[in-house]
mmCIF file of C-alpha atoms in Angstrom:
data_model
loop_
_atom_site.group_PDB
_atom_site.id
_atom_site.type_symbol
_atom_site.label_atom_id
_atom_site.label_comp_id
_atom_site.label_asym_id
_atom_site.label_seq_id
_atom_site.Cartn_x
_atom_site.Cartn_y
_atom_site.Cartn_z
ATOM 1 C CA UNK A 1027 153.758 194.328 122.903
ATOM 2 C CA UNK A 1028 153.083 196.165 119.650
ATOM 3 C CA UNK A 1029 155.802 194.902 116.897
ATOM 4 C CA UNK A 1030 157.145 197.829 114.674
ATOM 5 C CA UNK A 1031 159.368 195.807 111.498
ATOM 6 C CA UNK A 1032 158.180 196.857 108.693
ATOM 7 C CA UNK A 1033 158.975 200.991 107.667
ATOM 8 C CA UNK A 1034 154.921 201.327 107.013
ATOM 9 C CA UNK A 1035 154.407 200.613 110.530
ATOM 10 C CA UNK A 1036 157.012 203.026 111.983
ATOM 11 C CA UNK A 1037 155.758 205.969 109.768
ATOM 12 C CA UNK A 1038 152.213 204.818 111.194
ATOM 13 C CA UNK A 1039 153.638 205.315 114.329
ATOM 14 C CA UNK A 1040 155.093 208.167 113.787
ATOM 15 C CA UNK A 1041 152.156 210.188 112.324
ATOM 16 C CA UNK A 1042 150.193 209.247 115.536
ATOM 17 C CA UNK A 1043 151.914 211.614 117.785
ATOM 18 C CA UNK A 1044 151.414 209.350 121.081
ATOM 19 C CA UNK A 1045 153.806 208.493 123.516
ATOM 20 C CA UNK A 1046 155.791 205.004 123.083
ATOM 21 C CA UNK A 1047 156.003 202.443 125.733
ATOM 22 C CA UNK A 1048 156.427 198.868 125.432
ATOM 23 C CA UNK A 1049 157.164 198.714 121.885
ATOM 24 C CA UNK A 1050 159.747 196.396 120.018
ATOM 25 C CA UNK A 1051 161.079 198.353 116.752
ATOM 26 C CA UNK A 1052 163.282 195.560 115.091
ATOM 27 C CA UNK A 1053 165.589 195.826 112.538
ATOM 28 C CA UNK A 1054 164.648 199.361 111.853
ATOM 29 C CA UNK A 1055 167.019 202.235 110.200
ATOM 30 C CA UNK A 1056 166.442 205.612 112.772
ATOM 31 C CA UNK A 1057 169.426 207.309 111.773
ATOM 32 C CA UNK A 1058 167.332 209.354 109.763
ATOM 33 C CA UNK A 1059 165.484 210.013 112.913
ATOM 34 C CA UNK A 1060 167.689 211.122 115.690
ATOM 35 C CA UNK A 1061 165.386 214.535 116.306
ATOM 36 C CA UNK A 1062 162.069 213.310 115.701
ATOM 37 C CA UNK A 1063 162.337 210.611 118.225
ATOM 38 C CA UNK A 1064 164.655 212.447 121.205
ATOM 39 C CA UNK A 1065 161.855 214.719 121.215
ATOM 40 C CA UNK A 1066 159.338 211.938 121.877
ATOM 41 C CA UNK A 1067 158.789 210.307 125.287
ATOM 42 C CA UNK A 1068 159.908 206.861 124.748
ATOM 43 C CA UNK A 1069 160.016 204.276 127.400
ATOM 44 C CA UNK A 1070 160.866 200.191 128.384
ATOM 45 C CA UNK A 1071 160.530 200.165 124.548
ATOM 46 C CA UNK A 1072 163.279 197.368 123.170
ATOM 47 C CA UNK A 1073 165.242 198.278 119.912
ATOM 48 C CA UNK A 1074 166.262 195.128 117.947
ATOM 49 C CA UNK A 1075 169.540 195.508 116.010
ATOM 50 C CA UNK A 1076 168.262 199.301 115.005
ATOM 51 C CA UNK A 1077 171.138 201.321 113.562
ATOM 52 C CA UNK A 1078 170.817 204.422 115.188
ATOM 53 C CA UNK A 1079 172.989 207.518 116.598
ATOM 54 C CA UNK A 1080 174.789 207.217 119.365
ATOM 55 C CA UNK A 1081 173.317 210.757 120.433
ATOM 56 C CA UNK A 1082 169.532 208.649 120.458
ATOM 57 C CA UNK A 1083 171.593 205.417 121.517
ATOM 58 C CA UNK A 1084 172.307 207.506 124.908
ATOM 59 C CA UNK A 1085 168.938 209.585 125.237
ATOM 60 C CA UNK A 1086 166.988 205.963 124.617
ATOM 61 C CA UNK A 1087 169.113 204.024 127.612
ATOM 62 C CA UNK A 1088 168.762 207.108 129.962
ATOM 63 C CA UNK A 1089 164.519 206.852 129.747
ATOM 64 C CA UNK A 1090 164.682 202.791 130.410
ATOM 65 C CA UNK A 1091 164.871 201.252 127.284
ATOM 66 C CA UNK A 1092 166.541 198.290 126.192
ATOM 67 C CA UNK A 1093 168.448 198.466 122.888
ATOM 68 C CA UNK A 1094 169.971 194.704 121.290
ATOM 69 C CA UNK A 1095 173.035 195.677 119.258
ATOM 70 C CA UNK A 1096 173.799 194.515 115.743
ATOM 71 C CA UNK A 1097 175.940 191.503 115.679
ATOM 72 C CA UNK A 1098 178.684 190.977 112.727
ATOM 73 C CA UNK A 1099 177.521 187.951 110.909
ATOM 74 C CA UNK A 1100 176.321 187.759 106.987
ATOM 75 C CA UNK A 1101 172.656 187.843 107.865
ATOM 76 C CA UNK A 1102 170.506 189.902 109.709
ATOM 77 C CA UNK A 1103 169.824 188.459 113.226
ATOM 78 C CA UNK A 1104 166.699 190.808 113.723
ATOM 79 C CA UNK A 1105 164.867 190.931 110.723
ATOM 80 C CA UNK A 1106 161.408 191.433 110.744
ATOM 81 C CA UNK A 1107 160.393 189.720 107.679
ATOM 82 C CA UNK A 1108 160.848 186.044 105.445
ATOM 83 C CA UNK A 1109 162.914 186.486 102.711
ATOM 84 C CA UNK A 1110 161.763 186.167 99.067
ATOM 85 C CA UNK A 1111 163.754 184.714 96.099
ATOM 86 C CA UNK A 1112 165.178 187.973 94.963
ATOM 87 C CA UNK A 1113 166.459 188.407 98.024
ATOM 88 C CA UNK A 1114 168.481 185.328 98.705
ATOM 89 C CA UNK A 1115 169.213 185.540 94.865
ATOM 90 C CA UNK A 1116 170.212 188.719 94.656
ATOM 91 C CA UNK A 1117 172.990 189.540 91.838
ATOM 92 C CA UNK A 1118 172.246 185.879 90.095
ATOM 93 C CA UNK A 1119 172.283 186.320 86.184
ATOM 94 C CA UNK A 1120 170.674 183.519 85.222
ATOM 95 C CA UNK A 1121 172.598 183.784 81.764
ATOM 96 C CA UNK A 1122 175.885 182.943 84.265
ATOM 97 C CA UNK A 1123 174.651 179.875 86.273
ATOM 98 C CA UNK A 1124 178.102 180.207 88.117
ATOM 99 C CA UNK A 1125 176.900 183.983 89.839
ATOM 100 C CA UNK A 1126 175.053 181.700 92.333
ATOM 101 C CA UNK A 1127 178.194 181.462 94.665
ATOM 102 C CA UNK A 1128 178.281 185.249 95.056
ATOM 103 C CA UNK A 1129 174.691 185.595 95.975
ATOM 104 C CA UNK A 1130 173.692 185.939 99.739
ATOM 105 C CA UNK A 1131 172.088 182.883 100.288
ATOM 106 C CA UNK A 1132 175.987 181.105 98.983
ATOM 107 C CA UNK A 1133 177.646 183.673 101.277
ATOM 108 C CA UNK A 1134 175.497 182.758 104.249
ATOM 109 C CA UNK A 1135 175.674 179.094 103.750
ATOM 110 C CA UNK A 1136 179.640 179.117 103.400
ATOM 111 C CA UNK A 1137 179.659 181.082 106.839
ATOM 112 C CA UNK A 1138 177.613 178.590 108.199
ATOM 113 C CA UNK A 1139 179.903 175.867 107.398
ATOM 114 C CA UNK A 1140 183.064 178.372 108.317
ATOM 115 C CA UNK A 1141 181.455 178.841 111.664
ATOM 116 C CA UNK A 1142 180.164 175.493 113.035
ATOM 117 C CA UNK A 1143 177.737 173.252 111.406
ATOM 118 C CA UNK A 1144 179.208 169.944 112.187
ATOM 119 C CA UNK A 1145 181.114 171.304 115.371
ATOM 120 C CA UNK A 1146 179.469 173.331 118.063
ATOM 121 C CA UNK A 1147 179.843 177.741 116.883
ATOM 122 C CA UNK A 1148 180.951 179.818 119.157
ATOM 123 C CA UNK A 1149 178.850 181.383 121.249
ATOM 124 C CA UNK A 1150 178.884 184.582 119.625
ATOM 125 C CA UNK A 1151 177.225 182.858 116.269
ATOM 126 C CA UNK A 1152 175.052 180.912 118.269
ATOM 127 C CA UNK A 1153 173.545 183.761 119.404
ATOM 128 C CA UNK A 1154 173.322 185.198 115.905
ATOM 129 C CA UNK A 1155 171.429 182.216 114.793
ATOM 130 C CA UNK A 1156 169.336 181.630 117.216
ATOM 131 C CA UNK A 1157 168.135 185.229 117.217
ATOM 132 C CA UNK A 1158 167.926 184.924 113.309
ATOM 133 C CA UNK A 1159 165.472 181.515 114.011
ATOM 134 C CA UNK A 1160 163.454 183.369 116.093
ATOM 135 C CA UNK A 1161 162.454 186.513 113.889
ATOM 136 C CA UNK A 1162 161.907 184.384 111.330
ATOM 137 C CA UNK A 1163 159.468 182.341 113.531
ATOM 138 C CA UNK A 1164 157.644 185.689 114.245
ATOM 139 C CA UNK A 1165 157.453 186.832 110.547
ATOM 140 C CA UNK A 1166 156.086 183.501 109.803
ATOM 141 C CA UNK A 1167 153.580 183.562 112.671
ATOM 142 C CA UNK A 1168 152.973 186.853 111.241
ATOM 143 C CA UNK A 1169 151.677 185.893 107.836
ATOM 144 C CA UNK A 1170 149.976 182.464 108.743
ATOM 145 C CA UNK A 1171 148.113 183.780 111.616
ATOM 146 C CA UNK A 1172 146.352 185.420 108.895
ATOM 147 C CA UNK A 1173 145.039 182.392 107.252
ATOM 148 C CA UNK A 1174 142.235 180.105 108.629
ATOM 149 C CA UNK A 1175 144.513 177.383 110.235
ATOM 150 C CA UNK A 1176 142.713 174.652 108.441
ATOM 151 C CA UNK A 1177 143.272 176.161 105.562
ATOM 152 C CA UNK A 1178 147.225 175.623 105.640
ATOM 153 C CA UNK A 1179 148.268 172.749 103.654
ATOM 154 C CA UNK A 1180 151.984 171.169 103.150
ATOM 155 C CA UNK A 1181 153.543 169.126 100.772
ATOM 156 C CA UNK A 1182 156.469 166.670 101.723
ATOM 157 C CA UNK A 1183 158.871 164.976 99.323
ATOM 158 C CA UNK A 1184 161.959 163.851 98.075
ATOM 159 C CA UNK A 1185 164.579 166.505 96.622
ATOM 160 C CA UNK A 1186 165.584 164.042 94.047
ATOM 161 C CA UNK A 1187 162.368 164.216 92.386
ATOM 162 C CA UNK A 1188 163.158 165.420 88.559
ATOM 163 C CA UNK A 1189 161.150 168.058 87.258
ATOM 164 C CA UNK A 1190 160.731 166.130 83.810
ATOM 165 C CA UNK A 1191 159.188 162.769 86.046
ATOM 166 C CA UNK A 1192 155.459 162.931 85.656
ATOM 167 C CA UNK A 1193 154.781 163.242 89.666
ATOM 168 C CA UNK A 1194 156.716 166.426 89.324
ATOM 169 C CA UNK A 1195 154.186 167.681 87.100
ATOM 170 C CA UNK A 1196 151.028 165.580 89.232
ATOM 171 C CA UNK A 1197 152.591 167.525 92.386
ATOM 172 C CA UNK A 1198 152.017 170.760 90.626
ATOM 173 C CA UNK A 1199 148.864 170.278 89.372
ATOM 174 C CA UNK A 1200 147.936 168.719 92.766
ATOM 175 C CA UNK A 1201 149.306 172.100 95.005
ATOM 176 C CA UNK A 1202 147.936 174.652 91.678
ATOM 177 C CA UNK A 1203 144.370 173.107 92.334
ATOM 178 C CA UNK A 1204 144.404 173.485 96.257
ATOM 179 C CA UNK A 1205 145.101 177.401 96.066
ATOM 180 C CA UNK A 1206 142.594 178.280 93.353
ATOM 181 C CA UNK A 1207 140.180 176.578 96.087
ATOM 182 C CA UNK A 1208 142.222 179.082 98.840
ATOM 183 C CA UNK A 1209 144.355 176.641 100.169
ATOM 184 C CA UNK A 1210 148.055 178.281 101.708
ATOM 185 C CA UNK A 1211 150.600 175.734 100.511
ATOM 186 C CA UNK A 1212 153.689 175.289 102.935
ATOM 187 C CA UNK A 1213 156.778 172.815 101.972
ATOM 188 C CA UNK A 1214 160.318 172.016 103.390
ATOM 189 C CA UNK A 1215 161.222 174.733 100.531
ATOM 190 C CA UNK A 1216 163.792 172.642 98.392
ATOM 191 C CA UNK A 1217 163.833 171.285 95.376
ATOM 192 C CA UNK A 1218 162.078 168.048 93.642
ATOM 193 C CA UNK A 1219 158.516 167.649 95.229
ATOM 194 C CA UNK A 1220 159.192 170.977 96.954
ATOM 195 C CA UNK A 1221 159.988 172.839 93.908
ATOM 196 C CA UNK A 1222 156.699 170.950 92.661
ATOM 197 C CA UNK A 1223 154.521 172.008 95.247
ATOM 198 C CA UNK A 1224 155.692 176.180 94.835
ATOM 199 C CA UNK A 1225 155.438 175.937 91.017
ATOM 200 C CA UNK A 1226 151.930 174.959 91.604
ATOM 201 C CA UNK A 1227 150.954 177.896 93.459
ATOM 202 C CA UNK A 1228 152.793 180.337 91.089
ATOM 203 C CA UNK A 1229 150.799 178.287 87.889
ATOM 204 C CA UNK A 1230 147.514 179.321 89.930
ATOM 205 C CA UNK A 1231 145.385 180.688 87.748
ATOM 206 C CA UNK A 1232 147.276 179.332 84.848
ATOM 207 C CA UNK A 1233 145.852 177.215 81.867
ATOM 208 C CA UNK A 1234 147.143 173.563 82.159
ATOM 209 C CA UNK A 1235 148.553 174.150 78.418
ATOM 210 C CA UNK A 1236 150.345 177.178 79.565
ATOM 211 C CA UNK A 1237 151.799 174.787 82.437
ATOM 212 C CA UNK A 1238 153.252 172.365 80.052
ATOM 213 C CA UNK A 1239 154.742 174.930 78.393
ATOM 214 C CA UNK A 1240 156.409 175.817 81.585
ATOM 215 C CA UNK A 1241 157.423 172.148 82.243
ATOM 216 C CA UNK A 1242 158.722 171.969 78.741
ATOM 217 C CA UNK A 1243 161.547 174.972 79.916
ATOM 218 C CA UNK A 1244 161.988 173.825 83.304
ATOM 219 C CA UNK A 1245 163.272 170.233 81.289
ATOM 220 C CA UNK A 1246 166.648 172.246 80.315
ATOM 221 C CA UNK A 1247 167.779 172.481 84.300
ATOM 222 C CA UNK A 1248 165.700 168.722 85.658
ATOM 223 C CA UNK A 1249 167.297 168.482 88.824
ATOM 224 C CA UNK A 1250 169.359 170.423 91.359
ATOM 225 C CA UNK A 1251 172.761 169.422 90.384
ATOM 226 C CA UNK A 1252 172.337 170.802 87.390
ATOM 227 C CA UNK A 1253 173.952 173.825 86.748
ATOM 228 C CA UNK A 1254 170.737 175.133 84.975
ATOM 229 C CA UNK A 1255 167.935 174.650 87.197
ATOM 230 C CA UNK A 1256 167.745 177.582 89.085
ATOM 231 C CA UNK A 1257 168.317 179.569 85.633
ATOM 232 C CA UNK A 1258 165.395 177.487 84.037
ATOM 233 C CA UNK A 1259 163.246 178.839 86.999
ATOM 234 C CA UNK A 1260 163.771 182.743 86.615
ATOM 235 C CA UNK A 1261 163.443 182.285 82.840
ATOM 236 C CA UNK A 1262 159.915 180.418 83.775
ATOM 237 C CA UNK A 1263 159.687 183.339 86.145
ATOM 238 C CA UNK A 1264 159.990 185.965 83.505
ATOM 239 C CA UNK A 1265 157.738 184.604 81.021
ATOM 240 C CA UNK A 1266 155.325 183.569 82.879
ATOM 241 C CA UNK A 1267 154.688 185.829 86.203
ATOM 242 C CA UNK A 1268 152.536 184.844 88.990
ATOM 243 C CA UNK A 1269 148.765 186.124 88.250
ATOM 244 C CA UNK A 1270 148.440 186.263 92.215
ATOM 245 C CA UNK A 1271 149.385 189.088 94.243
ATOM 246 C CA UNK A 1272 148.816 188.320 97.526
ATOM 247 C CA UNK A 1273 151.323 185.336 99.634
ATOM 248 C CA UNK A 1274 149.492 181.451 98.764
ATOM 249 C CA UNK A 1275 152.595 179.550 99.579
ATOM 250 C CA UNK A 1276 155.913 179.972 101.873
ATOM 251 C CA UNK A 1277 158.817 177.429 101.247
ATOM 252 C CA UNK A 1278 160.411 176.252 104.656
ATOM 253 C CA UNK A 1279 164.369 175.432 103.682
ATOM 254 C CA UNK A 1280 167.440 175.233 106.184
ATOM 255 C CA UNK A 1281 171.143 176.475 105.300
ATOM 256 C CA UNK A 1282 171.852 172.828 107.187
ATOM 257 C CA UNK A 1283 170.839 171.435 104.020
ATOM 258 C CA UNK A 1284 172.538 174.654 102.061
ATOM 259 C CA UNK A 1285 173.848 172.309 99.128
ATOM 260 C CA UNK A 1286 170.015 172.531 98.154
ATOM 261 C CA UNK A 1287 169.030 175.256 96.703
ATOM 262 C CA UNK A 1288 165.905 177.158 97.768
ATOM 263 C CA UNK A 1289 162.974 176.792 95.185
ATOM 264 C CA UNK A 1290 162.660 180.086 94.264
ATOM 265 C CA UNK A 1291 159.106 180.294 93.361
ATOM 266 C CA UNK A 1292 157.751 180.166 96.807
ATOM 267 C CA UNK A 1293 156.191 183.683 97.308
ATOM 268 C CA UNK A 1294 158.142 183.891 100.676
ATOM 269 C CA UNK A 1295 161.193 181.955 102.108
ATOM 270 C CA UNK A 1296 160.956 181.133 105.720
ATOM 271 C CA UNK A 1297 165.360 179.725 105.994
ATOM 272 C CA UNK A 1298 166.075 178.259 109.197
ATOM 273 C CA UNK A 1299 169.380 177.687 110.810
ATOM 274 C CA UNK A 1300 167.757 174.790 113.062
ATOM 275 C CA UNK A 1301 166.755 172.311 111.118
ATOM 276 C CA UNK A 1302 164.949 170.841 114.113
ATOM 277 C CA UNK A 1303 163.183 174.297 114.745
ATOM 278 C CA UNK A 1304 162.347 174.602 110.955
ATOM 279 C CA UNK A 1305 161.106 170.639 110.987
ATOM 280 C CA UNK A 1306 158.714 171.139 114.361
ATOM 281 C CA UNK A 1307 157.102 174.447 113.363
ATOM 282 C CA UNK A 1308 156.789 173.240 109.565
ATOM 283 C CA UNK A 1309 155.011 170.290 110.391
ATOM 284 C CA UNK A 1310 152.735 172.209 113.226
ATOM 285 C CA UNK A 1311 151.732 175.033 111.244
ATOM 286 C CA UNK A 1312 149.713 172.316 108.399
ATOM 287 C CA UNK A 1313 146.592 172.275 110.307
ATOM 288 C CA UNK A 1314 144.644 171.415 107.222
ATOM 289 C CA UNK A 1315 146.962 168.124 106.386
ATOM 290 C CA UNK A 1316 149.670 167.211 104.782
ATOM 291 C CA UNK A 1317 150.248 165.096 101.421
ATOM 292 C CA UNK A 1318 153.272 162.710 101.037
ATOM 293 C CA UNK A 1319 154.805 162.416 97.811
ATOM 294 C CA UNK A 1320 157.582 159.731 97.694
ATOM 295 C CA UNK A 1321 160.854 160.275 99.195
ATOM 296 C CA UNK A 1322 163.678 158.883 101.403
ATOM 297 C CA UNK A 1323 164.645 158.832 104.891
ATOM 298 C CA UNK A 1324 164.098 162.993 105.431
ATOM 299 C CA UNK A 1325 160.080 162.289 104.325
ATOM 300 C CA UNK A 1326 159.952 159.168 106.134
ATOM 301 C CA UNK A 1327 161.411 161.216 109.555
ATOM 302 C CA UNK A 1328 158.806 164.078 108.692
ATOM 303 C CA UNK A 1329 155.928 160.857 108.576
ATOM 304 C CA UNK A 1330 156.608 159.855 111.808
ATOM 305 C CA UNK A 1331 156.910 163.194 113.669
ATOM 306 C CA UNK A 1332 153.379 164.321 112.160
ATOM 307 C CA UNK A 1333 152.330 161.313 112.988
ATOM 308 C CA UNK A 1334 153.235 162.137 116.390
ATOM 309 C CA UNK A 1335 151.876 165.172 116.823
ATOM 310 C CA UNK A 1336 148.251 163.634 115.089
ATOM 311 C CA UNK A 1337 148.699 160.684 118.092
ATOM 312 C CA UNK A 1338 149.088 163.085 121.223
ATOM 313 C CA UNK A 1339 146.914 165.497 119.088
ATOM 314 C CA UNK A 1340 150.220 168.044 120.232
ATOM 315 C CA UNK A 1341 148.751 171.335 118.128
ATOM 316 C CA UNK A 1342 144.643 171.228 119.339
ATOM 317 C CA UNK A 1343 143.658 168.106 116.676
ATOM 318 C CA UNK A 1344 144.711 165.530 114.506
ATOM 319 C CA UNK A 1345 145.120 166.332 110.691
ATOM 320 C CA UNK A 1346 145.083 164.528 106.978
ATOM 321 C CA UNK A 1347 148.138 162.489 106.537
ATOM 322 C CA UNK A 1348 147.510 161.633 102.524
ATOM 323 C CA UNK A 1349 149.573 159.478 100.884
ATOM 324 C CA UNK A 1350 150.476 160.020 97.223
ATOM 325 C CA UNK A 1351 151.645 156.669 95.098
ATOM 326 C CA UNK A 1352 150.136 153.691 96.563
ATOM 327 C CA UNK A 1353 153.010 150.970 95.185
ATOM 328 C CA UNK A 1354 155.855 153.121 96.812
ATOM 329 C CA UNK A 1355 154.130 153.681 100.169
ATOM 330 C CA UNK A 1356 153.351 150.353 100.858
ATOM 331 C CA UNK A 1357 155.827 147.803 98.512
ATOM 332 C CA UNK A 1358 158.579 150.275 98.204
ATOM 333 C CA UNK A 1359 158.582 151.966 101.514
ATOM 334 C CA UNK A 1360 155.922 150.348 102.976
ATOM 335 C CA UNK A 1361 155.326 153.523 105.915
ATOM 336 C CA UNK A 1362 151.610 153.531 105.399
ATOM 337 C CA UNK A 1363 150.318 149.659 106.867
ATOM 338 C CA UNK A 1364 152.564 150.822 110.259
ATOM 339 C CA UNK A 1365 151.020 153.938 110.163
ATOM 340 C CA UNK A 1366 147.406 152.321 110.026
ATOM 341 C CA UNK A 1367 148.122 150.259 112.721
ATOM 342 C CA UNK A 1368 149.993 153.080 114.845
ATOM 343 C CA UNK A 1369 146.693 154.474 114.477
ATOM 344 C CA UNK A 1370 144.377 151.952 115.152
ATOM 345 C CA UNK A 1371 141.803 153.418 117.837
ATOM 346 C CA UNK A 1372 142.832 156.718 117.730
ATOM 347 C CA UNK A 1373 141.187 159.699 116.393
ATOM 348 C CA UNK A 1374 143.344 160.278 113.291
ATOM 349 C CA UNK A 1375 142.897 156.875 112.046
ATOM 350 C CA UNK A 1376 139.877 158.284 109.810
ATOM 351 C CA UNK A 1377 142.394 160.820 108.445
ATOM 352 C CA UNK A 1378 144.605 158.626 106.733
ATOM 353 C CA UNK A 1379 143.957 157.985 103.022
ATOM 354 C CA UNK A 1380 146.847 156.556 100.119
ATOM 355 C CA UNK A 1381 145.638 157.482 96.518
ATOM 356 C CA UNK A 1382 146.923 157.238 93.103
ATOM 357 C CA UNK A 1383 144.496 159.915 92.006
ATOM 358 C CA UNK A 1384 146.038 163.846 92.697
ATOM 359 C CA UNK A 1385 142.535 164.943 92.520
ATOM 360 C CA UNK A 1386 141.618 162.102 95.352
ATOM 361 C CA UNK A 1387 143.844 163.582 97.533
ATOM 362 C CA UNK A 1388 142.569 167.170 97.200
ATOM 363 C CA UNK A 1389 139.367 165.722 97.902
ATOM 364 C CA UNK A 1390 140.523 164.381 100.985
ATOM 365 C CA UNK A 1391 142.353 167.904 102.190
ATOM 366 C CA UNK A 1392 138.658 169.427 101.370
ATOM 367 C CA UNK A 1393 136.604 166.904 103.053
ATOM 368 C CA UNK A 1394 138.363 168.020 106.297
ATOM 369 C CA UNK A 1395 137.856 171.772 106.063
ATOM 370 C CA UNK A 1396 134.256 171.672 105.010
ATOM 371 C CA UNK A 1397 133.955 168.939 108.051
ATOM 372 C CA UNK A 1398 134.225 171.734 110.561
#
């Protein structure tokens, strides 16, 4: 069925002049409207959370269609596209770190714990959320459906990861390398090796002077519990805009770990509810590998699930799992001599690889993709 979410697509529509049937319109304003579409011949279309007159609401049910109301919850349960930083962000005055609470990304994450996060929600906000998971799904599909699958490339990491510790900066040089090649950088969307990995894509382009300078004002807000750091990164933002205009990179966050913020360079925010949705489809979607920088016990769960997928080959074939920091993933957390025997006989055994070298493991992302 033909998607309309976007108002560029319903004016498209519109100019055509055909008949609609079997069309989803989600999350779309037709108030304005009411008379254009009662006189068009409309049928077993569905209408996603579309404010709209009751006049059209009637006409609309009378021809067959179905019509989703809006629900009364913080977000929008429909919507047909990610969110970007500005969004989530929106009123934040980075001169007054404390204008964070009254943003909506604060005011969704405090109904979130209001409403159920440790305890079952009711099913009302159930609902809400799991229709909220699923358009965001769909906008995601929508944009990386568009890239060559093997060209989709994730970073994983710890959050703790401080933006003045020199992996910080090898993670950004590392994920600003793979999209001037035209790598599409994914992450779990945090901050730490997350924030790293969007920073990178936003430096694309960038002289590595001009990044040091960048590092050098990220230094005043180094971690997430600093009152600064999201202020450092829209100062960065504001000096130094992105010299891409198209999407390279979509950070993958969940308001189940709201007390992180959201990196807000990412080019697009994919924010999950489900953490276990968010998790799955994350890991799935990195068809052209994924590189582990250190971290705890939520990197070490996101190891062993891609490592599942690469064993049962669960999404078509077996991808890179690259390991970043040789002394931590094998003395400190040593994941990666299990992992080598997990894999002993099986087709992604060749895939593994643990390197000191940031440019080593691009190497090993590109030695896949050209391998096809």
């Amino acid at each position: 069925m033909l998607e309309i979410d976007t108002n560029e697509k319903l004016h498209s529509l519109l100019a055509a002049g055909d008949s609609m049937y079997r069309i989803i319109f989600q999350d779309m304003d037709l108030i304005p409207l009411t008379e254009q579409l009662k006189g068009r011949e409309i049928t077993e279309c569905l209408f996603l959370g579309c404010p709209m007159s009751r006049e059209l609401e009637q006409t609309l049910r009378e021809r067959g269609n179905l019509i989703f109301p809006n629900l009364k919850v913080p977000f929008r349960p429909y919507r047909g596209t990610l969110y970007t930083a500005n969004e989530l962000y929106r009123g934040f005055d980075p001169e007054k770190p404390d204008t964070i609470e009254n943003t909506p990304d604060a005011v969704i994450y405090r109904h979130y714990l209001e409403t159920g996060k440790d305890t079952p929600p009711s099913i009302y906000e159930s609902i809400a959320r799991r229709l909220h998971d699923h358009s965001i799904t769909d906008a995601l599909h929508d944009i990386t459906d568009a890239v060559p699958e093997r060209n989709i490339v994730a970073v994983m990491g710890g959050h703790s990861l401080l933006r003045t510790d020199p992996d910080y900066r090898k993670v950004v040089m590392l994920s600003k390398s793979l999209v001037e090649k035209g790598y599409f950088m994914l992450s779990g969307g945090g901050p730490g090796a997350m924030d790293a990995a969007h920073l990178g894509a936003w430096c694309a382009k960038r002289e590595e002077t001009e990044v040091d300078d960048i590092l050098g004002l990220l230094a005043g807000g180094p971690d997430y519990k600093n009152r600064e750091w999201l202020s450092a990164a829209f100062r960065v933002m504001e000096r130094y805009p992105c010299r891409t205009f198209v999407c390279r990179d979509i950070g993958i966050p969940t308001w189940h770990y709201g007390h992180e913020p959201a990196t807000p360079f990412a080019s697009k925010i994919a924010k999950y509810f489900a953490n276990s949705v968010r998790e799955e489809g994350l890991l799935a979607l990195a068809k052209g590998g994924i590189v582990y920088t250190p971290g705890s016990a939520g990197t070490i769960q996101e190891i062993f699930q891609d490592a599942a997928q690469n064993h049962y080959s669960s999404y078509g074939f077996p991808s890179p799992m690259v390991f970043l920091d040789t002394a931590y993933w094998t003395k400190t957390k040593p994941v990666y001599p299990l992992l080598r025997k997990l894999a002993e006989g099986r087709p992604y055994e060749k895939l593994l690889s643990i390197t000191d070298d940031s440019a080593e493991a691009v190497r090993a992302i590109e030695r896949f993709s050209a391998a096809v």
